[in-house]
Amino acid sequence: KGNPMRAGDHVPYVICEDASVASFAQRAWDPESVEAANGAICLDKKWYLESQLHPVISRLCAVIEGTDAGRLAECLGLDSSKFNKAQASSSSRDMSGSAFAQQAGEVDRFEGCEKLFGMCTDGLSREFSGVYVKEGHKLKSGLTCIDSPGVTFNVCALRLQCGALARKCISRYQDGWMTCGDDTCAHRT
């Protein structure tokens, strides 16, 4: 439109259909111009489905067993073979289906969580892993201390320590401090 622009200015645009141009950047139009064209310029619905909706829906549905990128593409009316190939090549590279990768993901997921330490009946404080601990294919009571046979967690003390840790974490959350996720940056707001 010829309006002066500065760095950081918001530039509204929509991607429109144009078979003669392959680059989506060359198919970007001002939304007001598209409205003024009264249907002469049409939005590229396929581009929006493939590049804007499908990736987000795939990430949201990744935790739902039985869903995959190809099936979701099919539900959106897209060519599922394109997404099946992309999914097959990425899964062969990252081992996402392996038990090791799922275990590592679980460890990474809770890496920053505060650990709960409980008082045992022998008077020592130990990390409490949960009510049940998985050992191989069996579940074992997590109330028994693994490193000392016959020693258990004091349930009353564990309840009090759990409440104190919950209050501490809630207080930290309500303080509203945010820390940059980049390892080289320790910026806190």
Steps between C-alpha positions, in 0.01 A plus 500: 500500500801729526469557876832550681602193705743462787663194653254324729187634324212255459427429133169321445488262204319194369623232259295479181472253214719566195604201288769699315699577818653225714632707793245574770675834568407615149139395563467721810230766472365774722172376658320823403600454134363145503169622645478781245552250214157347576602139433746565215785409737446184707679384813723195456308267732729204426807701609331600826395141570847355421725758661292668770236255629647153440827551697314638802233230494772233459685627808179514705392151395847339526418373850182328383575137428408391147528841337769589251579786264364316194164423661462859621585630151234272356244638747590853387447400136872503415716243319596264784789337306700823521475499880549123538837524320610794714400318817678177398826679425493701823418198718788301350738783591386577855397156640182661641322164504762320705455431870833672574389823333169498689683446829750777424211730410334434835824577686550823301138599549527505880865608520424844645248376758566535871572162658316387813716374785336308781607393848545126541443301818879482555511882525669565163354709222475332157353587162140380467438365149130432535250264659595231248842445344535303176770231509513319167144390432391505865369778720654523846386709794676835496444540874792267577849649486692325222848533651404375851299178537222519758503881510193687376401860448317662790161563339401784737830682442471436125154660495631811679807524275284462189274783617799724578653432155166572331471835682859588407440421129167688494666802662778493241239476221297790640812719521480497119873490428591380152852383410630478143517140376831555315794346690727797422246756622403534864259789441217508755189717477 
